[in-house]
C-alpha positions as a printed NumPy array, in Angstrom:
array([[  8.915,  -4.077,  -7.424],
       [  7.259,  -7.65 ,  -7.25 ],
       [  4.6  ,  -8.79 ,  -5.554],
       [  2.957, -11.979,  -6.025],
       [  0.769, -11.791,  -3.129],
       [ -1.464,  -8.739,  -2.133],
       [  1.484,  -6.019,  -0.836],
       [  1.557,  -2.506,  -0.761],
       [  3.874,  -2.28 ,  -3.507],
       [  0.943,  -2.567,  -6.038],
       [ -0.758,   0.822,  -5.192],
       [  2.904,   2.035,  -6.749],
       [  2.089,   0.453, -10.391],
       [  1.97 ,   3.92 , -12.066],
       [  3.564,   6.635, -10.257],
       [  6.459,   8.19 , -11.162],
       [  9.734,   6.645, -11.322],
       [  8.186,   2.996, -11.002],
       [  9.122,   1.054, -14.   ],
       [  7.38 ,  -1.924, -13.545],
       [  5.59 ,  -4.257, -11.01 ],
       [  4.988,  -7.921, -11.256],
       [  1.72 ,  -9.347,  -8.963],
       [  2.416, -13.316, -10.803],
       [  4.031, -15.678,  -9.026],
       [  6.864, -15.666, -11.715],
       [  8.48 , -13.628, -13.517],
       [ 10.   , -14.02 , -16.907],
       [ 12.523, -13.245, -17.889],
       [ 12.393, -11.012, -21.036],
       [  9.978,  -8.733, -19.187],
       [ 12.586,  -8.845, -15.978],
       [ 15.366,  -7.958, -18.466],
       [ 13.815,  -4.959, -20.468],
       [ 12.237,  -3.237, -17.079],
       [ 16.587,  -3.208, -15.493],
       [ 17.481,  -2.699, -19.334],
       [ 17.598,   1.016, -18.162],
       [ 19.597,   1.107, -15.116],
       [ 23.142,   2.438, -15.153],
       [ 25.589,   4.423, -12.845],
       [ 23.99 ,   7.487, -13.724],
       [ 20.294,   6.069, -13.758],
       [ 20.482,   3.437, -10.736],
       [ 17.377,   0.908, -10.263],
       [ 16.145,  -0.8  ,  -7.36 ],
       [ 14.487,  -3.885,  -7.768],
       [ 11.853,  -4.519,  -4.86 ],
       [ 10.629,  -7.838,  -3.528],
       [  7.814,  -8.529,  -1.442],
       [  7.18 , -12.343,  -0.482],
       [ 10.254, -13.432,  -2.281],
       [ 10.316, -16.973,  -1.124],
       [  7.267, -16.825,  -3.702],
       [  9.479, -16.41 ,  -6.448],
       [ 12.284, -18.972,  -5.682],
       [ 12.218, -20.646,  -8.547],
       [ 11.104, -18.198, -11.305],
       [ 12.014, -17.584, -14.822],
       [ 13.525, -14.72 , -14.429],
       [ 16.214, -16.889, -12.322],
       [ 19.341, -16.63 , -14.285],
       [ 18.518, -13.084, -14.708],
       [ 18.567, -12.249, -10.929],
       [ 21.813, -14.294, -10.388],
       [ 23.155, -11.791, -12.744],
       [ 21.912,  -9.27 , -10.787],
       [ 23.494,  -9.914,  -7.604],
       [ 26.639, -11.079,  -9.57 ],
       [ 27.201,  -8.06 , -11.122],
       [ 24.074,  -5.713, -10.288],
       [ 26.76 ,  -2.687,  -8.975],
       [ 28.68 ,  -2.443, -12.204],
       [ 25.359,  -1.183, -13.522],
       [ 23.356,   0.84 , -10.982],
       [ 21.281,  -2.298, -10.268],
       [ 20.394,  -3.071,  -6.497],
       [ 18.011,  -5.896,  -4.655],
       [ 15.622,  -5.778,  -1.487],
       [ 14.294,  -8.757,  -0.527],
       [ 11.092,  -9.123,   1.737],
       [  9.455, -11.717,   2.851],
       [  9.   , -14.83 ,   5.334],
       [ 12.939, -14.804,   7.155],
       [ 12.628, -18.489,   8.003],
       [ 11.668, -19.185,   3.992],
       [ 13.844, -16.591,   1.466],
       [ 16.975, -17.922,   0.605],
       [ 16.526, -21.577,   1.93 ],
       [ 17.437, -24.413,  -0.383],
       [ 20.667, -24.837,  -1.496],
       [ 20.632, -23.566,  -4.908],
       [ 18.691, -20.77 ,  -6.587],
       [ 19.188, -16.639,  -7.118],
       [ 17.934, -16.478,  -3.488],
       [ 20.851, -18.538,  -2.347],
       [ 23.363, -16.045,  -4.209],
       [ 21.81 , -13.411,  -2.339],
       [ 22.398, -15.196,   0.687],
       [ 25.781, -16.241,  -0.349],
       [ 26.081, -12.011,  -0.743],
       [ 26.897, -11.592,   3.31 ],
       [ 25.27 ,  -8.18 ,   3.74 ],
       [ 21.851,  -6.586,   4.138],
       [ 19.56 ,  -5.308,   6.703],
       [ 16.993,  -7.372,   8.931],
       [ 14.101,  -5.576,   9.455],
       [ 12.304,  -6.489,  13.299],
       [ 14.711,  -9.927,  13.133],
       [ 12.358, -12.553,  15.15 ],
       [ 15.413, -15.219,  15.83 ],
       [ 19.07 , -15.156,  16.177],
       [ 19.478, -17.327,  12.864],
       [ 17.913, -14.631,  10.85 ],
       [ 21.88 , -13.003,  10.758],
       [ 22.234, -15.822,   8.525],
       [ 20.53 , -13.938,   6.153],
       [ 23.166, -11.225,   5.951],
       [ 25.981, -13.284,   6.979],
       [ 26.558, -11.699,  10.531],
       [ 25.412, -13.451,  13.948],
       [ 22.426, -11.684,  15.751],
       [ 22.307, -11.958,  19.221],
       [ 19.386, -13.024,  21.003],
       [ 18.681,  -9.656,  23.03 ],
       [ 18.506,  -8.178,  19.208],
       [ 16.009, -10.51 ,  18.944],
       [ 11.88 , -11.292,  18.974],
       [ 10.701,  -7.877,  19.738],
       [  7.325,  -6.389,  17.814],
       [  8.157,  -4.872,  14.512],
       [  9.555,  -1.411,  15.405],
       [  8.981,   0.553,  12.015],
       [ 11.566,   2.46 ,  10.493],
       [ 14.464,   0.457,  12.411],
       [ 16.599,  -2.296,  11.504],
       [ 20.358,  -3.69 ,  11.822],
       [ 22.1  ,  -3.756,   8.519],
       [ 25.1  ,  -5.941,   7.939],
       [ 28.022,  -3.664,   4.818],
       [ 29.46 ,  -7.076,   4.726],
       [ 32.54 ,  -5.352,   6.809],
       [ 31.989,  -7.905,   9.922],
       [ 29.889,  -4.83 ,  11.776],
       [ 26.6  ,  -5.109,  12.814],
       [ 24.762,  -0.952,  12.899],
       [ 21.602,  -0.369,  13.909],
       [ 19.73 ,   1.749,  11.36 ],
       [ 16.92 ,   3.972,  10.875],
       [ 14.741,   3.781,   7.552],
       [ 13.625,   6.953,   6.597],
       [  9.555,   6.772,   5.266],
       [  7.218,   9.331,   4.354]])
């Protein structure tokens, strides 16, 4: 997990199943690779990042690109959270690769252009509402946008 700013993710440090929690504005390549090394099809690992826009130029960028391109083959997945107008912005870097994957889940999108983050146009009727916990719009890369409920405890 990565939380370069104060976040509820930081409270998960030390819990069972949480391999590492990175709290700096940079993630070292070696420490990131060490944290995800145990991942496999039998032991999948999800990297969860809050405020991902802060980490757009982190030292682990090459490792994150590799995760985006080949992670599924090795039991790895990536979940990005952040300011939708900043995350995946620009023309290069690992976050642009995340955007090029053209799939993902938007939680409470606030603008029609938010759909560009997941490769699907989002109609004006689906944006701008107050945050609705556990509700999102999912695009799996197949051209369909699905309304989903995300489980919470």
